[in-house]
CSV table of C-alpha atoms and ligand atoms in Angstrom, one decimal:
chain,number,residue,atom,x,y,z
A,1,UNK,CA,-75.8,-10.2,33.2
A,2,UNK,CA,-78.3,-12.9,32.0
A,3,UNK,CA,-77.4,-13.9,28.6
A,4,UNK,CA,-80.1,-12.5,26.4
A,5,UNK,CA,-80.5,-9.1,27.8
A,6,UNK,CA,-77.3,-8.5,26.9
A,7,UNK,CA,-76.9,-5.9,24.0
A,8,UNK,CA,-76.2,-6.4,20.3
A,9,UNK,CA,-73.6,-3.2,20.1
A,10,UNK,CA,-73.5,-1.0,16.8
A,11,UNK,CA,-69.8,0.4,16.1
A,12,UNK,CA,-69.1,3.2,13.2
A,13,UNK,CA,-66.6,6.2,13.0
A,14,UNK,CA,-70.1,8.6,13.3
A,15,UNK,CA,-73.5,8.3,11.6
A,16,UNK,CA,-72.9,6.1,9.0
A,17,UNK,CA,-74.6,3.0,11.2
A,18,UNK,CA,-77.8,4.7,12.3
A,19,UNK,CA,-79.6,3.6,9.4
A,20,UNK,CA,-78.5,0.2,10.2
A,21,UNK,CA,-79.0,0.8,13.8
A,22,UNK,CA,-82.6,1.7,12.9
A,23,UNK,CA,-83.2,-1.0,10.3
A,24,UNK,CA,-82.5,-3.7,13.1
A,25,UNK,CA,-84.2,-2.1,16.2
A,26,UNK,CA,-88.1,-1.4,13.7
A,27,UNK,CA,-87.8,-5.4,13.6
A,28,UNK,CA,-86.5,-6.1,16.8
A,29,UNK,CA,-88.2,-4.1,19.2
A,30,UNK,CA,-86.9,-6.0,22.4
A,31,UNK,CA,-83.3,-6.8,21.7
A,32,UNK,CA,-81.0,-4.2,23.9
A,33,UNK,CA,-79.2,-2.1,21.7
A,34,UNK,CA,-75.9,0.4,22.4
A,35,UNK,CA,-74.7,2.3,18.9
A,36,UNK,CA,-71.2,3.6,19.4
A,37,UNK,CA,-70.0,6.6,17.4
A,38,UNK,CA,-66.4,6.6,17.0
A,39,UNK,CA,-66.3,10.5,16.5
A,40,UNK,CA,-63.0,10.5,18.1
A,41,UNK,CA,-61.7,8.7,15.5
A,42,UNK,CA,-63.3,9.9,12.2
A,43,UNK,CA,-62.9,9.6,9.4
A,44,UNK,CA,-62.1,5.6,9.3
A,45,UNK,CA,-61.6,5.5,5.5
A,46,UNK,CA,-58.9,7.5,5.3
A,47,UNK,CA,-56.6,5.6,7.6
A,48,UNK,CA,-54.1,2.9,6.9
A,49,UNK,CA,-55.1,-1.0,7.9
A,50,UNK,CA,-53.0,-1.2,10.5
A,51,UNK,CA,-54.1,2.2,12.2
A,52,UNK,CA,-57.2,0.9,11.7
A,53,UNK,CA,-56.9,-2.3,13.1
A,54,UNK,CA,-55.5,-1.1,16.1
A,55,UNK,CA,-57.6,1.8,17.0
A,56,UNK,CA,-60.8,-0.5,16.4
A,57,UNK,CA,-59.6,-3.1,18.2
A,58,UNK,CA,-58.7,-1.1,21.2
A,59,UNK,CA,-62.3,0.7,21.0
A,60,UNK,CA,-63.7,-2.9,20.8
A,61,UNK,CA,-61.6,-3.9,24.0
A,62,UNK,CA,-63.1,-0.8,25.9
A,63,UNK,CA,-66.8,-1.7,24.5
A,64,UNK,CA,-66.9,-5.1,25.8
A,65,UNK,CA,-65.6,-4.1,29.1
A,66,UNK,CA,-68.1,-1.3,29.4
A,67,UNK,CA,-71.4,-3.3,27.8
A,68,UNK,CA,-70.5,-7.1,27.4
A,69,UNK,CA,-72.4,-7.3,23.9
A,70,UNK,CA,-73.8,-10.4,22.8
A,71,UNK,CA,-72.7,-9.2,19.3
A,72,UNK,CA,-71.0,-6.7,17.8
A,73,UNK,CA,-71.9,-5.1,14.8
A,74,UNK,CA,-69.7,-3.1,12.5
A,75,UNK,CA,-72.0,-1.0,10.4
A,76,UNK,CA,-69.0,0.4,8.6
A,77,UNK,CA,-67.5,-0.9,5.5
A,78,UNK,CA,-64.1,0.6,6.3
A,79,UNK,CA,-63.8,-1.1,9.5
A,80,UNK,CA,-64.9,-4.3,8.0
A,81,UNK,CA,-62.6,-4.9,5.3
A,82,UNK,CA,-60.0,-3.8,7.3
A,83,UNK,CA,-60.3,-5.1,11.0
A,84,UNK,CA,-63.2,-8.1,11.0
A,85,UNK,CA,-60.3,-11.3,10.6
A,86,UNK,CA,-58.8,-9.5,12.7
A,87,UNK,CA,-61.5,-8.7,15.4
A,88,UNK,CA,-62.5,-12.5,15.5
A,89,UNK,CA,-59.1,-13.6,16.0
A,90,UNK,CA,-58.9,-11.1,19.1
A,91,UNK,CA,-62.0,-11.8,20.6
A,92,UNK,CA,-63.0,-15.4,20.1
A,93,UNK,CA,-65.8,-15.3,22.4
A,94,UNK,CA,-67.9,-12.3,20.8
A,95,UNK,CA,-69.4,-12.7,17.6
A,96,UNK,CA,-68.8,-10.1,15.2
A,97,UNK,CA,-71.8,-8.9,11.4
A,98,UNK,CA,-69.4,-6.9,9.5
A,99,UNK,CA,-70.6,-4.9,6.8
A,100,UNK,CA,-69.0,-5.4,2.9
A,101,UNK,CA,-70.5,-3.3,0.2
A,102,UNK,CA,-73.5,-5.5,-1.9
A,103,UNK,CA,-71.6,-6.5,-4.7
A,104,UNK,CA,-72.9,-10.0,-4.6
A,105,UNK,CA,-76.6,-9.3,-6.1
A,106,UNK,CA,-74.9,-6.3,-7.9
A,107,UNK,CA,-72.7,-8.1,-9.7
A,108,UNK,CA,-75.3,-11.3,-10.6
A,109,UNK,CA,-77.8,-9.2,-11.8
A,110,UNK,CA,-76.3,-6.8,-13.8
A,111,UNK,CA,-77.1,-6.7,-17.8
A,112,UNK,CA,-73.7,-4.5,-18.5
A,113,UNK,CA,-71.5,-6.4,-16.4
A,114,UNK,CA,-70.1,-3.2,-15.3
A,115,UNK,CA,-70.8,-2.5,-11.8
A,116,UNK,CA,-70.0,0.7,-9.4
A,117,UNK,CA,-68.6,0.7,-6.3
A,118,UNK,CA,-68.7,3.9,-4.2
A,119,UNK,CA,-66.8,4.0,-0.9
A,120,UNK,CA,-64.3,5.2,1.5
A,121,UNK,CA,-60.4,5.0,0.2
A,122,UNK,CA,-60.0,2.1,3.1
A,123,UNK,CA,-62.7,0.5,1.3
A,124,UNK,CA,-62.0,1.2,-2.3
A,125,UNK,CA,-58.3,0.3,-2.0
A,126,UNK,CA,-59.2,-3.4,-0.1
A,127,UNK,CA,-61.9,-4.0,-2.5
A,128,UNK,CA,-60.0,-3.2,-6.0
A,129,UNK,CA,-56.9,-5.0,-4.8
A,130,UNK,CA,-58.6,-8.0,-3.7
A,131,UNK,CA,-59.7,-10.9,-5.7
A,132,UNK,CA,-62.9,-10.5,-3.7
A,133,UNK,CA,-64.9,-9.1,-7.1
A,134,UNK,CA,-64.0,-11.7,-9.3
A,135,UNK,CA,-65.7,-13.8,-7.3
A,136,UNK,CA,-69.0,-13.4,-8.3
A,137,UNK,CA,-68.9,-12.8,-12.0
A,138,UNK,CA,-65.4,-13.3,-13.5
A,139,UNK,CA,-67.3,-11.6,-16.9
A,140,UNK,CA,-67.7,-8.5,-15.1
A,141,UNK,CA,-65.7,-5.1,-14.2
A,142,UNK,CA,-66.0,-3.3,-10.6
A,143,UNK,CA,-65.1,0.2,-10.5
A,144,UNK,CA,-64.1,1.7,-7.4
A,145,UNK,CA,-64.6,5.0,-7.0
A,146,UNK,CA,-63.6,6.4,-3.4
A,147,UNK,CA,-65.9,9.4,-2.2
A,148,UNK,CA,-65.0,11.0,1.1
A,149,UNK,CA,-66.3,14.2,0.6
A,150,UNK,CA,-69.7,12.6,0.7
A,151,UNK,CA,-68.8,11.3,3.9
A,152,UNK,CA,-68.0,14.5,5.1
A,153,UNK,CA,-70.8,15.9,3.8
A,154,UNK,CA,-73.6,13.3,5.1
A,155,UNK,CA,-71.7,13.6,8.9
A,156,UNK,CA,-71.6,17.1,9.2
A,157,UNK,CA,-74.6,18.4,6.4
A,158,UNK,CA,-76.9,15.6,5.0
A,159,UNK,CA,-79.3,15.8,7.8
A,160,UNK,CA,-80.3,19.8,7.7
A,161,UNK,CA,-79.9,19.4,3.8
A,162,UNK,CA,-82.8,19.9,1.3
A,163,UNK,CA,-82.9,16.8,-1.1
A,164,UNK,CA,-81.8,19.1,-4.0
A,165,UNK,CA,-79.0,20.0,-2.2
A,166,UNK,CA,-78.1,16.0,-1.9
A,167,UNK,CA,-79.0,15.5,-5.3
A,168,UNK,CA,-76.4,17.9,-6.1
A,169,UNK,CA,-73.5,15.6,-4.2
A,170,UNK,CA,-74.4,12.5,-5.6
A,171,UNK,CA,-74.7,13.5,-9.5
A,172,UNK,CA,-71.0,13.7,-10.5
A,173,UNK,CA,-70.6,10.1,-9.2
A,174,UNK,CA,-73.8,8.7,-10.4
A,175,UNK,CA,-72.9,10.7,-13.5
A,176,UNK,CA,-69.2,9.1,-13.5
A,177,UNK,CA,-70.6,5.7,-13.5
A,178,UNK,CA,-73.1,6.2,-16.1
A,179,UNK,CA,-70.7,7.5,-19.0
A,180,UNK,CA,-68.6,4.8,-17.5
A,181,UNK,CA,-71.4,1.7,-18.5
A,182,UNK,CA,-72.7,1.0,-15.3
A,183,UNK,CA,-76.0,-0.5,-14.9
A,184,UNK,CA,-75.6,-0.8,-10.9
A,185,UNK,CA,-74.3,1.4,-8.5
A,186,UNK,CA,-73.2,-0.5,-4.3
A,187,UNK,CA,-73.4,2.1,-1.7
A,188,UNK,CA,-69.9,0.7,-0.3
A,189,UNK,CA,-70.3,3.0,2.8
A,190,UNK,CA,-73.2,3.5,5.5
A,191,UNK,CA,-72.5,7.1,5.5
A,192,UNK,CA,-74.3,6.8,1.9
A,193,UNK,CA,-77.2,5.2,2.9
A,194,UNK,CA,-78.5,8.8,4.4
A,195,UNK,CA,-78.2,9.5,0.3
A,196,UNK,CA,-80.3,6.5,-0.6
A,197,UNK,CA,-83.4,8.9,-2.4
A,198,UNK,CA,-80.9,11.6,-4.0
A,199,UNK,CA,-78.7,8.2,-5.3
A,200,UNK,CA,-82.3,6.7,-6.6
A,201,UNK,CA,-83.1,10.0,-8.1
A,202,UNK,CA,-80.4,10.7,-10.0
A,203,UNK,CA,-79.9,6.9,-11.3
A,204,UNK,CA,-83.0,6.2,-12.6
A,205,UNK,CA,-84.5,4.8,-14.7
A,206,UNK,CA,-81.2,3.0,-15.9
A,207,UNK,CA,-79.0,2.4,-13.5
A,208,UNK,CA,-80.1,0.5,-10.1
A,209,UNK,CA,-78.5,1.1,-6.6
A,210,UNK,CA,-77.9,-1.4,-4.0
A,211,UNK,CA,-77.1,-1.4,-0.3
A,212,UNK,CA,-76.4,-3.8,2.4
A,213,UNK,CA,-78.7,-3.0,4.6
A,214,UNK,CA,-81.5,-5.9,5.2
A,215,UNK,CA,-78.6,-8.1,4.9
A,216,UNK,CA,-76.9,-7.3,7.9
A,217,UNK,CA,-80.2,-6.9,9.8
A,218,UNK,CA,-80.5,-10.8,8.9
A,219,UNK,CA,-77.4,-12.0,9.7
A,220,UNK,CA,-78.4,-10.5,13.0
A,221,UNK,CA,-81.0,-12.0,13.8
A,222,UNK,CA,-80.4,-15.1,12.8
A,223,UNK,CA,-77.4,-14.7,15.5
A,224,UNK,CA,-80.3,-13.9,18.0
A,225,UNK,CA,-82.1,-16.6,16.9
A,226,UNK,CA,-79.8,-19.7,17.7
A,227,UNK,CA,-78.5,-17.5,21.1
A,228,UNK,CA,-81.7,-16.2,22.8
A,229,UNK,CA,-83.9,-13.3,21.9
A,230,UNK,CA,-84.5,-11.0,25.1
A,231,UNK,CA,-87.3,-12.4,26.9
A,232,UNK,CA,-88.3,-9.4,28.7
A,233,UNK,CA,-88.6,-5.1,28.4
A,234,UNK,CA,-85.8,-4.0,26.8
A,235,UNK,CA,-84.0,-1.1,28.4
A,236,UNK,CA,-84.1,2.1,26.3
A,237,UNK,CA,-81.5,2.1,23.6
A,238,UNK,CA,-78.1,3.9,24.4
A,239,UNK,CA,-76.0,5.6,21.9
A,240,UNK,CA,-72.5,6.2,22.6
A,241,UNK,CA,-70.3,9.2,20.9
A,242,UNK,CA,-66.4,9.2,21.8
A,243,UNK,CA,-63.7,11.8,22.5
A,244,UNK,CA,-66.6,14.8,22.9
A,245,UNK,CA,-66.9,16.4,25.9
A,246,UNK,CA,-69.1,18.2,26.3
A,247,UNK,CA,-71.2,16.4,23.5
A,248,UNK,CA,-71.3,18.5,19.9
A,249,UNK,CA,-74.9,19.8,20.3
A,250,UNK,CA,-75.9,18.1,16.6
A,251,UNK,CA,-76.0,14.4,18.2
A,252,UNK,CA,-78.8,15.6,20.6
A,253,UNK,CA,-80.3,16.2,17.1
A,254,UNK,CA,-79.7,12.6,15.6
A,255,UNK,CA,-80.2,11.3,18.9
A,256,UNK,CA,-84.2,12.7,18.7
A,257,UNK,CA,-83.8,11.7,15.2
A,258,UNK,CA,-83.2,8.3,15.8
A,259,UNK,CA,-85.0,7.7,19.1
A,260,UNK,CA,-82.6,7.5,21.5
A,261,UNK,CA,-83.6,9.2,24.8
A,262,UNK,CA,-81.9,11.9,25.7
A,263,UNK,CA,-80.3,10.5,28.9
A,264,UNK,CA,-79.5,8.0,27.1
A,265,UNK,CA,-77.1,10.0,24.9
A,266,UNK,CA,-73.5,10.3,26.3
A,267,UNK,CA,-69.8,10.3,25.6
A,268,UNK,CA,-66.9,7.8,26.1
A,269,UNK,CA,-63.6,9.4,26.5
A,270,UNK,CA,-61.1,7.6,24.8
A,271,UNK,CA,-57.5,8.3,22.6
A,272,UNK,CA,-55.9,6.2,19.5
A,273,UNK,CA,-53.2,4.0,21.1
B,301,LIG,N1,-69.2,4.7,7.5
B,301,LIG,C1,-68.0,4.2,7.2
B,301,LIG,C2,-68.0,3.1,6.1
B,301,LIG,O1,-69.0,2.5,5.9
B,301,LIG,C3,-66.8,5.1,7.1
B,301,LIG,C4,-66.8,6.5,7.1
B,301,LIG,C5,-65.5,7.1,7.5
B,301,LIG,O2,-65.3,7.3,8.7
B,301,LIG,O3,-64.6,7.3,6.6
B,301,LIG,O4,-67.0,2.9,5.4
């Protein structure tokens, strides 16, 4: 395949990515685009690293046999913190955005210097054990708190949920970090970007929320930059949901939602070695 009509590839364990999916193909129109939903695998965050690690990298294998991406993006934080060195070690030749919860701008801007951090237990656990939020502001405090039931609740409800209903989810954690001194909340999953108004809702006017979202579109194309854009019509973008046969009749939903064709929409059998 020529070079730059290869596809930039979207990997997370369902959802989670679509926004990020989205956010990258509004801007870049042209660029061939495949997002894979790892249903067959979900949920990432509650796995051990090493399960992790090997499941991705297998599902990785199979992805770059199948589409030959010109870059792989993980829009999931759990696969991220536990699988990128990993991933780049494996496949030298593939370049790999992973996705790591906003903590940077959170942490430099905030006036408490007590930040939030909501993600999976994966997530959480790699974060709060790592030196990784010193880094930025040694004066100030992360806390972790690890949320799966609202990643269980934006794959299987968010969508056909009213936004009172969503509100209702995110309070007790927005609430958490408020009696806790936060000034700053980092959506530390993509699942939670679906929650983005109900989070804004409920935090203001004191505490601000942060994602990671126009940061990984940029890291992308920059990639795209220095390697080629697609010169030509893209094809029409594919999405990819694993281990569901026949497909669970909700992803011809997102798929409409997100504007994937419906031909386009199709499953990739595949078991955790
Ligand atoms: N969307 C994923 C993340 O950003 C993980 C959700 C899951 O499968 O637990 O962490």
């Amino acid at each position: 395949m020529v070079e730059n009509l290869r596809p930039v590839l979207f990997l997370d364990s369902g959802i989670g990515g679509l926004p990020y999916y989205r956010h990258f193909h509004t801007r870049n129109p042209r660029e061939p685009v495949v997002y894979v939903a790892d249903r067959a695998s979900f949920p990432y965050g509650a796995k051990d690293a090493p399960t992790l690690v090997s499941l991705i990298r297998n599902l990785i294998a199979r992805c770059i046999g199948r589409f030959n991406p010109k870059i792989v993006v993980l829009a999931c934080n759990s696969a991220s913190v536990a699988a990128l060195d990993d991933l780049r070690k494996q496949f030298p030749a593939f370049p790999f955005v992973g996705t790591v919860p906003a903590l940077k701008p959170a942490i430099v801007q905030s006036k408490s210097r007590i930040v939030g951090l909501l993600g999976t237990e994966r997530t959480v656990a790699t974060l709060n054990s790592s030196e990784w939020t010193k880094r930025y502001g040694p004066d100030s405090t992360v806390i972790g708190i690890a949320a799966p039931e609202l990643v269980n609740f934006v794959e299987n409800a968010a969508i056909t949920s009213d936004e009172e209903s969503c509100e209702r989810m995110v309070a007790p954690f927005v609430e958490g970090f408020r009696r806790a001194g936060a000034d700053s909340i980092v959506l530390g999953c993509t699942h939670f970007l679906f929650l983005s108004d109900a989070f804004v809702q409920r935090a203001a006017p004191d505490i601000h929320i942060y994602d990671s979202i126009s940061g990984i579109s940029g890291r992308v194309e920059s990639l795209l930059e220095s390697m080629g854009r697609n010169p030509g019509t893209p094809g029409e973008p594919i999405l990819v949901v694993t281990g569901t046969d026949p497909i669970e009749s909700r992803w011809k939903h997102y798929a409409e939602i997100f504007g994937f064709p419906g031909e386009s929409l199709y499953t990739m059998p595949l078991k955790i070695e």
